[in-house]
Structure formats: structure tokens, C-alpha cells
Amino acid sequence: MKIAVLPGDGIGTEIVAEAVKVLNALGERFELEFADVGGAAYEKHGHPLPAATLKLAQDADAVLFGAVGDWKYDKLERALRPEQAILGLRKGLGLFANFRPAILYPELAAASTLKPEVVSGLDLLIVRELTGDIYFGLPRGRRAAPDGPFAGQPEAFDTMRYSKPEIERIAHVAFLAARKRRKRVTSVDKANVLETFQFWKDVITEVHAQYRDVELEHMYVDNAAMQLVRAPKNFDVIVTGNMFGDILSDEAAMLTGSIGMLPSASLNERNQGLYEPSHGSAPDIAGKGVANPLATILSAAMLLRYSLNRAQQADRIEAAVKRVLADGLRTPDIWSEGTQMVGTKEMGDAVVAAL
Ligand code: IPM
Ligand code: MG
């Protein structure tokens, strides 16, 4: 089993090192191959996603990804910015299905900015379509406005579009995921305004005919943003497009109080996947040894479950994480009165010990 390990920028190297430690402690030999990605790759090879890195990822059974990005690359032309690496990997591997769970660990209820009764027991899953929508839609660019009241003036434009098969395949993923959970899907759209999302709603409704045991509701994205903070426990599975999924998944992550706890998985049709923490590269705390490695460690557990078919090993890791939390160990992002503050390495070591 071959795993491509791409630590990336900022805290990426520190947190991935801990996840690798945990993988190596399982008592099984995985073939781990490291490569540069993001700003780190740009510095060394002049491109955030060098051909060799993409090839390594494509040839692997799964990719363990840290994080990319740093403010210092904001001035680069778009094609060379670190974020292009993650977009290129999604496209290059066809990773259309993004799973972003938001789970509140009972031990961390105090970390949420919402009232405990609103969030305690929260367990929702965002299924975000990841290779279409306005993120990748062509044409896009800058030009002189061809018409309208500002004709001739400089303008920029992007294209929001979804094809029927793209919506169908993500719908199947969401309904199947709901079957293994509480059997409720909320499809989030903007059908009241956008053609693309009226089509989205129609196609989701059509696919639903094959999943009569699953309850389906449709919700406009603005309302969904509101319901997520009003009554988040009403959600089970949320399925939505690339853009809305990007925004709502950050909102959902924060309900739990620590984005440092949340893993994510991006899968293609062959269950080849990329696994990464939901948070970013956090350049402000990079190199200080204080980043929370648990989201990355839990991402490694998802990797074992979904791409390597090793559910038992995944269970072991998840149990070990619960154990260290129950023991009161906390990185600064989830620390509260009466718990023990530890750094990145100590947290990783504690998970290995709990294993
Ligand atoms: C995410 C990130 C990315 C996205 C960026 C870094 C391109 O925000 O994974 O949610 O917008 O998809
Ligand atoms: Mg995002």
C-alpha cells in the first residue's frame, strides 16, 4: 500500500510528521513517499505542484496532505500560488467527493462559541462537490465588458456551471453516506436565483427516487448558513456545490470550537483519496511546535478506512484520540481551565502511546 505524503507549508510539516508517526506505530509496513507541494515546492522547483509530485500522488493508493499557503505568496501570479497545488491535485486525481465531518467531542463542548445545548452531540457531514462549479468553470478571465451599462470598461468574470453527471455522482455519494448515518440529506442550493442551482435541485430530486429510505430536503444557501448556527443538530448530511461547500464547511467546522480537530477526505470514483486536515497552514504559528496535530492524525484514520480498507486500524486511531482527550491533554487551540497544555509532538506521542 503506497501513501504519498505531501506536508506542504506552514504547520503542514509539523502536523504531518505526527500523523506519520501514528501510521508507523500501527505495526504494518506502508510505503510512504514524500514530495514537495505548495509554497515549499515553488521555492525548490518553481511550481506549487511539480509534475513529479502529481505523478507520485496519481500512482499512490492515497495521499496524506498537510496544508499549503503563506501570505508571502499573495503577490505571485495565480498559477504559481500555493493554493493551485490543492486545486491541481483535486482535478488531476478527479477527487470530486469531499467529506467534511463536523463532530463535537463531548470533552471539547466548552471550546465552541455557541451554547453547549445548541452544539453538544453535534455530528454532521458536509459532502461538497469538489471538481466543478465556479471554481473550475470556463471561460473565466478579464476583458473589456462586452455589453451592459459598463460596456467597454475593464471587468472580470467566472463561470458557474454543473453538468448532469457531475450532480448525479455527488448525489449518489451523499445518499449512500446518509444511509450509513441518520438517513437525512439536506441539499443546499440557490435555486431562487441561479439557473445552475435550479438544475442542481432538479437532478438531486431525480436521483432521490432511488433512495426512498433517505429523507431529502432542499434549502437555500443563505438559510443554510443561518440554520447552521441556529440549530446545527437538525442536519445529518449536507450535500452542496463546490463554492457553497467551501463556505459552509468553514462555518460548520467552527461550531465545534476547534477546526484543529477536523479531518477531511476527497475521493474519486476508484476510492483513491486525498486526506487533509480541514484547517490551513497557519503561518502565524508555524515552527513553534504548538499546532494541533489531531485533525491530521484523524485524516490518516480516514485514509485507512476509505482508501486502504483498514477500518480496524482507523478505529484504533480514533479510539486513541478519544483517549488522549479524555486524559485531559490539549494543544493551545482547545485548551481550557483544568486541562493539560501540550505541544504538537507531545500530542502525537500521546496518541502513539494510547495506541
Ligand atoms: C478548502 C480551501 C481551498 C478551497 C483553497 C485553499 C483553494 O479553502 O479546501 O476549503 O477553496 O477549496
Ligand atoms: Mg475553504
CSV table of C-alpha atoms and ligand atoms in Angstrom, one decimal:
chain,number,residue,atom,x,y,z
A,1,MET,CA,0.0,0.0,0.0
A,2,LYS,CA,1.6,3.2,-1.2
A,3,ILE,CA,0.9,6.5,0.5
A,4,ALA,CA,2.1,9.8,-1.0
A,5,VAL,CA,3.0,12.2,1.9
A,6,LEU,CA,2.8,15.9,1.0
A,7,PRO,CA,3.4,18.1,4.1
A,8,GLY,CA,3.4,21.4,2.3
A,9,ASP,CA,3.7,24.8,4.1
A,10,GLY,CA,3.4,26.4,7.5
A,11,ILE,CA,2.4,24.0,10.2
A,12,GLY,CA,2.0,21.3,7.5
A,13,THR,CA,5.4,19.7,8.1
A,14,GLU,CA,4.9,19.5,11.9
A,15,ILE,CA,1.4,18.0,11.9
A,16,VAL,CA,2.1,15.6,9.1
A,17,ALA,CA,5.1,14.3,11.0
A,18,GLU,CA,2.9,13.3,13.9
A,19,ALA,CA,0.4,11.6,11.6
A,20,VAL,CA,3.3,9.6,10.0
A,21,LYS,CA,4.4,8.7,13.5
A,22,VAL,CA,1.0,7.3,14.2
A,23,LEU,CA,0.8,5.4,10.9
A,24,ASN,CA,4.2,3.8,11.6
A,25,ALA,CA,3.1,2.8,15.1
A,26,LEU,CA,0.3,0.6,13.7
A,27,GLY,CA,2.6,-2.4,13.2
A,28,GLU,CA,2.1,-2.6,9.5
A,29,ARG,CA,4.5,-1.6,6.7
A,30,PHE,CA,3.2,1.2,4.5
A,31,GLU,CA,5.2,2.5,1.6
A,32,LEU,CA,5.4,6.2,2.4
A,33,GLU,CA,6.8,8.5,-0.3
A,34,PHE,CA,7.4,12.2,0.5
A,35,ALA,CA,7.2,15.1,-2.0
A,36,ASP,CA,7.1,18.9,-2.0
A,37,VAL,CA,3.9,20.8,-2.6
A,38,GLY,CA,2.7,24.3,-2.3
A,39,GLY,CA,5.0,27.2,-1.5
A,40,ALA,CA,7.7,24.7,-0.4
A,41,ALA,CA,7.6,23.2,-3.9
A,42,TYR,CA,7.6,26.7,-5.5
A,43,GLU,CA,10.7,27.6,-3.7
A,44,LYS,CA,12.6,24.5,-4.7
A,45,HIS,CA,11.1,23.7,-8.2
A,46,GLY,CA,9.5,26.9,-9.3
A,47,HIS,CA,6.0,25.4,-9.3
A,48,PRO,CA,3.5,24.7,-6.4
A,49,LEU,CA,2.6,21.3,-8.0
A,50,PRO,CA,5.6,19.9,-9.8
A,51,ALA,CA,4.9,17.1,-12.3
A,52,ALA,CA,6.7,14.6,-10.1
A,53,THR,CA,4.5,15.4,-7.2
A,54,LEU,CA,1.3,15.0,-9.2
A,55,LYS,CA,2.6,11.7,-10.7
A,56,LEU,CA,3.5,10.4,-7.2
A,57,ALA,CA,0.0,11.2,-6.0
A,58,GLN,CA,-1.7,9.7,-9.0
A,59,ASP,CA,0.3,6.4,-8.6
A,60,ALA,CA,-0.3,6.1,-4.9
A,61,ASP,CA,-3.3,4.5,-3.2
A,62,ALA,CA,-3.8,7.6,-1.1
A,63,VAL,CA,-2.3,11.0,-0.4
A,64,LEU,CA,-1.7,12.4,3.1
A,65,PHE,CA,-1.7,16.1,2.7
A,66,GLY,CA,-0.7,18.8,5.3
A,67,ALA,CA,-1.6,22.3,4.2
A,68,VAL,CA,-0.4,24.9,1.7
A,69,GLY,CA,-0.2,28.7,1.6
A,70,ASP,CA,1.5,31.7,3.1
A,71,TRP,CA,0.8,35.4,2.8
A,72,LYS,CA,4.2,35.9,1.3
A,73,TYR,CA,3.0,34.3,-2.0
A,74,ASP,CA,-0.1,36.6,-2.3
A,75,LYS,CA,1.8,38.7,-4.9
A,76,LEU,CA,2.6,35.8,-7.2
A,77,GLU,CA,0.6,35.3,-10.4
A,78,ARG,CA,-2.4,33.0,-9.7
A,79,ALA,CA,-1.0,29.9,-11.5
A,80,LEU,CA,2.1,29.9,-9.1
A,81,ARG,CA,0.3,30.4,-5.8
A,82,PRO,CA,0.4,27.5,-3.3
A,83,GLU,CA,-3.4,27.1,-3.4
A,84,GLN,CA,-3.1,26.0,-7.0
A,85,ALA,CA,-1.4,22.8,-5.8
A,86,ILE,CA,-4.5,21.6,-4.0
A,87,LEU,CA,-6.8,22.6,-6.8
A,88,GLY,CA,-4.4,20.8,-9.3
A,89,LEU,CA,-4.4,17.6,-7.2
A,90,ARG,CA,-8.2,17.6,-7.0
A,91,LYS,CA,-8.5,18.0,-10.7
A,92,GLY,CA,-5.6,15.7,-11.6
A,93,LEU,CA,-6.9,12.9,-9.5
A,94,GLY,CA,-10.6,13.5,-10.2
A,95,LEU,CA,-11.3,13.9,-6.5
A,96,PHE,CA,-14.9,15.0,-6.9
A,97,ALA,CA,-16.3,13.9,-3.5
A,98,ASN,CA,-15.2,15.9,-0.4
A,99,PHE,CA,-16.3,14.7,3.0
A,100,ARG,CA,-16.1,17.2,5.8
A,101,PRO,CA,-17.4,15.9,9.1
A,102,ALA,CA,-18.1,18.3,11.9
A,103,ILE,CA,-18.2,16.4,15.2
A,104,LEU,CA,-18.2,17.8,18.6
A,105,TYR,CA,-16.2,15.8,21.1
A,106,PRO,CA,-18.0,15.9,24.4
A,107,GLU,CA,-14.7,16.8,26.2
A,108,LEU,CA,-14.5,19.9,24.0
A,109,ALA,CA,-18.0,21.3,24.4
A,110,ALA,CA,-16.6,24.3,26.1
A,111,ALA,CA,-14.4,25.2,23.1
A,112,SER,CA,-17.4,26.2,21.0
A,113,THR,CA,-18.6,29.8,20.9
A,114,LEU,CA,-22.2,28.5,20.8
A,115,LYS,CA,-24.2,27.5,23.8
A,116,PRO,CA,-23.5,23.9,24.9
A,117,GLU,CA,-27.1,22.8,24.4
A,118,VAL,CA,-27.0,24.0,20.8
A,119,VAL,CA,-23.9,22.0,19.9
A,120,SER,CA,-23.5,19.2,22.3
A,121,GLY,CA,-23.7,15.9,20.4
A,122,LEU,CA,-23.2,17.6,17.1
A,123,ASP,CA,-22.4,15.1,14.3
A,124,LEU,CA,-23.0,16.4,10.8
A,125,LEU,CA,-21.3,15.6,7.5
A,126,ILE,CA,-20.8,18.0,4.6
A,127,VAL,CA,-20.5,16.4,1.2
A,128,ARG,CA,-19.0,19.0,-1.0
A,129,GLU,CA,-18.7,18.6,-4.8
A,130,LEU,CA,-15.0,19.4,-5.4
A,131,THR,CA,-14.1,19.5,-9.1
A,132,GLY,CA,-16.9,21.6,-10.7
A,133,ASP,CA,-18.8,24.8,-10.2
A,134,ILE,CA,-17.4,28.3,-10.4
A,135,TYR,CA,-14.1,27.0,-9.1
A,136,PHE,CA,-13.2,25.3,-12.4
A,137,GLY,CA,-15.9,26.6,-14.9
A,138,LEU,CA,-14.6,28.1,-18.1
A,139,PRO,CA,-14.5,30.7,-19.5
A,140,ARG,CA,-13.0,33.0,-16.9
A,141,GLY,CA,-10.8,35.9,-17.0
A,142,ARG,CA,-10.5,39.7,-17.6
A,143,ARG,CA,-11.7,41.6,-20.5
A,144,ALA,CA,-13.5,44.8,-21.6
A,145,ALA,CA,-17.1,44.4,-20.7
A,146,PRO,CA,-18.9,43.4,-24.0
A,147,ASP,CA,-22.3,44.8,-23.0
A,148,GLY,CA,-24.4,46.4,-20.3
A,149,PRO,CA,-24.2,49.9,-18.7
A,150,PHE,CA,-20.4,49.5,-18.2
A,151,ALA,CA,-19.6,48.2,-21.8
A,152,GLY,CA,-16.0,48.8,-22.7
A,153,GLN,CA,-14.9,49.1,-19.1
A,154,PRO,CA,-12.5,46.5,-17.6
A,155,GLU,CA,-14.2,43.6,-15.9
A,156,ALA,CA,-13.5,40.1,-14.5
A,157,PHE,CA,-15.7,37.1,-14.9
A,158,ASP,CA,-16.0,33.4,-13.8
A,159,THR,CA,-18.4,30.7,-14.9
A,160,MET,CA,-20.7,28.8,-12.7
A,161,ARG,CA,-21.7,25.5,-14.3
A,162,TYR,CA,-22.6,21.9,-13.5
A,163,SER,CA,-23.3,19.0,-15.8
A,164,LYS,CA,-25.9,16.4,-15.0
A,165,PRO,CA,-23.5,13.5,-14.5
A,166,GLU,CA,-21.5,15.7,-12.1
A,167,ILE,CA,-24.5,16.3,-10.0
A,168,GLU,CA,-25.7,12.7,-10.2
A,169,ARG,CA,-22.5,11.2,-8.9
A,170,ILE,CA,-22.2,13.5,-5.9
A,171,ALA,CA,-25.9,12.9,-5.2
A,172,HIS,CA,-25.3,9.1,-5.0
A,173,VAL,CA,-22.3,9.7,-2.7
A,174,ALA,CA,-24.4,11.8,-0.4
A,175,PHE,CA,-27.4,9.4,-0.3
A,176,LEU,CA,-25.2,6.4,0.3
A,177,ALA,CA,-23.4,8.3,3.1
A,178,ALA,CA,-26.8,9.2,4.7
A,179,ARG,CA,-27.8,5.5,4.6
A,180,LYS,CA,-24.9,4.7,7.0
A,181,ARG,CA,-26.0,7.6,9.3
A,182,ARG,CA,-29.3,9.1,10.2
A,183,LYS,CA,-30.8,8.9,6.7
A,184,ARG,CA,-31.4,12.6,6.1
A,185,VAL,CA,-29.9,14.7,3.3
A,186,THR,CA,-30.2,18.5,3.0
A,187,SER,CA,-29.3,19.7,-0.5
A,188,VAL,CA,-28.1,23.3,-0.4
A,189,ASP,CA,-28.7,25.5,-3.4
A,190,LYS,CA,-29.6,28.9,-4.7
A,191,ALA,CA,-32.4,27.8,-7.0
A,192,ASN,CA,-34.3,31.0,-6.3
A,193,VAL,CA,-31.7,33.0,-8.3
A,194,LEU,CA,-29.3,30.8,-10.2
A,195,GLU,CA,-30.0,28.6,-13.2
A,196,THR,CA,-27.1,26.3,-12.3
A,197,PHE,CA,-28.7,25.6,-8.9
A,198,GLN,CA,-32.3,25.1,-10.2
A,199,PHE,CA,-30.7,22.4,-12.3
A,200,TRP,CA,-28.8,21.1,-9.3
A,201,LYS,CA,-32.1,20.9,-7.3
A,202,ASP,CA,-33.9,19.1,-10.2
A,203,VAL,CA,-31.1,16.5,-10.6
A,204,ILE,CA,-30.8,15.8,-6.9
A,205,THR,CA,-34.6,15.3,-6.7
A,206,GLU,CA,-34.4,12.8,-9.6
A,207,VAL,CA,-31.6,10.8,-8.1
A,208,HIS,CA,-33.5,10.7,-4.8
A,209,ALA,CA,-36.1,8.5,-6.4
A,210,GLN,CA,-33.5,5.7,-6.0
A,211,TYR,CA,-33.2,6.3,-2.3
A,212,ARG,CA,-36.7,6.4,-0.9
A,213,ASP,CA,-35.5,5.3,2.5
A,214,VAL,CA,-33.5,8.6,2.8
A,215,GLU,CA,-35.3,11.8,3.6
A,216,LEU,CA,-34.4,14.7,1.3
A,217,GLU,CA,-34.9,18.4,2.0
A,218,HIS,CA,-33.8,21.4,-0.1
A,219,MET,CA,-32.5,24.6,1.5
A,220,TYR,CA,-31.3,27.9,0.1
A,221,VAL,CA,-27.7,28.6,1.0
A,222,ASP,CA,-28.4,31.8,2.9
A,223,ASN,CA,-30.9,29.9,5.1
A,224,ALA,CA,-28.5,27.0,5.5
A,225,ALA,CA,-25.8,29.4,6.8
A,226,MET,CA,-28.4,30.7,9.3
A,227,GLN,CA,-29.7,27.2,10.4
A,228,LEU,CA,-26.1,26.1,10.9
A,229,VAL,CA,-25.7,28.4,13.8
A,230,ARG,CA,-29.3,28.4,14.9
A,231,ALA,CA,-30.0,24.6,15.1
A,232,PRO,CA,-27.0,22.7,13.7
A,233,LYS,CA,-28.1,19.4,15.2
A,234,ASN,CA,-31.0,19.3,12.7
A,235,PHE,CA,-28.6,18.4,10.0
A,236,ASP,CA,-27.3,15.0,9.2
A,237,VAL,CA,-25.7,15.1,5.7
A,238,ILE,CA,-25.5,18.3,3.7
A,239,VAL,CA,-24.8,18.0,0.0
A,240,THR,CA,-23.8,21.1,-2.0
A,241,GLY,CA,-21.7,22.5,-4.7
A,242,ASN,CA,-18.0,23.5,-4.6
A,243,MET,CA,-18.4,27.1,-3.7
A,244,PHE,CA,-21.2,26.9,-1.1
A,245,GLY,CA,-19.5,23.8,0.3
A,246,ASP,CA,-16.3,25.8,0.8
A,247,ILE,CA,-18.1,28.5,2.8
A,248,LEU,CA,-20.5,26.3,4.8
A,249,SER,CA,-17.7,23.8,5.8
A,250,ASP,CA,-15.7,26.5,7.5
A,251,GLU,CA,-18.8,27.6,9.3
A,252,ALA,CA,-19.7,24.1,10.3
A,253,ALA,CA,-16.1,23.4,11.5
A,254,MET,CA,-16.2,26.4,13.8
A,255,LEU,CA,-19.4,25.1,15.5
A,256,THR,CA,-17.1,22.5,17.2
A,257,GLY,CA,-14.9,25.2,18.6
A,258,SER,CA,-11.7,23.8,17.0
A,259,ILE,CA,-11.0,23.5,13.4
A,260,GLY,CA,-7.8,21.8,14.6
A,261,MET,CA,-9.8,18.7,15.3
A,262,LEU,CA,-11.5,18.1,11.9
A,263,PRO,CA,-10.2,15.8,9.2
A,264,SER,CA,-11.4,15.6,5.6
A,265,ALA,CA,-11.3,13.2,2.7
A,266,SER,CA,-11.6,13.8,-1.0
A,267,LEU,CA,-12.3,10.7,-3.1
A,268,ASN,CA,-12.5,9.8,-6.7
A,269,GLU,CA,-14.5,7.0,-8.4
A,270,ARG,CA,-11.8,4.4,-7.6
A,271,ASN,CA,-11.7,5.4,-3.9
A,272,GLN,CA,-8.3,6.8,-4.3
A,273,GLY,CA,-8.2,9.7,-2.0
A,274,LEU,CA,-6.5,12.8,-0.6
A,275,TYR,CA,-6.7,13.2,3.2
A,276,GLU,CA,-6.1,16.5,4.9
A,277,PRO,CA,-7.0,18.5,7.9
A,278,SER,CA,-9.8,20.9,7.4
A,279,HIS,CA,-7.7,23.8,8.6
A,280,GLY,CA,-5.0,25.7,6.7
A,281,SER,CA,-1.3,26.2,7.0
A,282,ALA,CA,-1.5,28.8,9.9
A,283,PRO,CA,1.8,30.6,9.1
A,284,ASP,CA,1.4,32.6,12.3
A,285,ILE,CA,2.2,29.6,14.5
A,286,ALA,CA,4.4,27.6,12.1
A,287,GLY,CA,7.6,26.2,13.6
A,288,LYS,CA,6.5,26.9,17.1
A,289,GLY,CA,5.5,23.3,17.9
A,290,VAL,CA,2.1,24.3,19.2
A,291,ALA,CA,-0.2,23.3,16.3
A,292,ASN,CA,-2.9,20.7,16.9
A,293,PRO,CA,-1.9,17.5,15.0
A,294,LEU,CA,-5.2,15.7,15.7
A,295,ALA,CA,-7.1,16.8,12.6
A,296,THR,CA,-4.2,15.3,10.5
A,297,ILE,CA,-4.0,12.2,12.6
A,298,LEU,CA,-7.8,11.7,12.2
A,299,SER,CA,-7.3,12.3,8.5
A,300,ALA,CA,-4.8,9.4,8.5
A,301,ALA,CA,-7.6,7.3,10.1
A,302,MET,CA,-10.0,8.3,7.3
A,303,LEU,CA,-7.3,7.3,4.8
A,304,LEU,CA,-7.0,3.9,6.3
A,305,ARG,CA,-10.8,3.5,6.3
A,306,TYR,CA,-11.7,4.7,2.9
A,307,SER,CA,-8.8,4.1,0.6
A,308,LEU,CA,-6.9,1.3,2.2
A,309,ASN,CA,-9.9,-0.7,3.5
A,310,ARG,CA,-8.5,-0.9,7.0
A,311,ALA,CA,-11.4,0.0,9.2
A,312,GLN,CA,-10.0,-1.7,12.3
A,313,GLN,CA,-6.8,0.4,12.2
A,314,ALA,CA,-8.9,3.5,11.7
A,315,ASP,CA,-11.0,2.6,14.7
A,316,ARG,CA,-7.8,2.2,16.7
A,317,ILE,CA,-6.6,5.6,15.9
A,318,GLU,CA,-9.9,7.3,16.6
A,319,ALA,CA,-10.1,5.5,19.9
A,320,ALA,CA,-6.6,6.6,20.8
A,321,VAL,CA,-7.5,10.2,20.0
A,322,LYS,CA,-10.6,10.0,22.3
A,323,ARG,CA,-8.4,8.5,24.9
A,324,VAL,CA,-5.9,11.4,25.0
A,325,LEU,CA,-8.7,13.9,25.1
A,326,ALA,CA,-10.3,12.0,28.0
A,327,ASP,CA,-6.9,12.1,29.7
A,328,GLY,CA,-7.0,15.9,29.5
A,329,LEU,CA,-4.3,16.6,27.0
A,330,ARG,CA,-4.9,19.7,25.0
A,331,THR,CA,-3.0,21.8,22.4
A,332,PRO,CA,-3.4,25.6,23.0
A,333,ASP,CA,-6.3,25.8,20.4
A,334,ILE,CA,-8.5,23.5,22.5
A,335,TRP,CA,-7.1,24.2,26.0
A,336,SER,CA,-9.4,25.2,28.8
A,337,GLU,CA,-9.1,25.6,32.6
A,338,GLY,CA,-8.2,22.3,34.3
A,339,THR,CA,-6.7,20.6,31.3
A,340,GLN,CA,-3.0,20.0,30.5
A,341,MET,CA,-1.5,22.1,27.7
A,342,VAL,CA,0.8,20.1,25.4
A,343,GLY,CA,2.7,20.8,22.1
A,344,THR,CA,2.4,19.2,18.7
A,345,LYS,CA,5.0,16.5,19.4
A,346,GLU,CA,3.7,15.6,22.9
A,347,MET,CA,0.2,15.2,21.5
A,348,GLY,CA,1.4,12.9,18.7
A,349,ASP,CA,3.4,10.9,21.2
A,350,ALA,CA,0.4,10.6,23.5
A,351,VAL,CA,-1.7,9.2,20.6
A,352,VAL,CA,1.1,6.7,19.8
A,353,ALA,CA,1.2,5.7,23.5
A,354,ALA,CA,-2.6,5.3,23.6
A,355,LEU,CA,-2.5,3.1,20.5
B,1,IPM,C1,-10.6,24.5,1.2
B,1,IPM,C2,-9.7,25.7,0.9
B,1,IPM,C3,-9.4,25.7,-0.6
B,1,IPM,C4,-10.8,25.8,-1.4
B,1,IPM,C5,-8.4,26.7,-1.1
B,1,IPM,C6,-7.2,26.7,-0.3
B,1,IPM,C7,-8.2,26.7,-2.6
B,1,IPM,O1,-10.4,26.8,1.3
B,1,IPM,O2,-10.1,23.3,1.0
B,1,IPM,O3,-11.7,24.6,1.6
B,1,IPM,O4,-11.3,26.9,-1.6
B,1,IPM,O5,-11.3,24.7,-1.7
B,2,MG,MG,-12.2,26.5,2.4
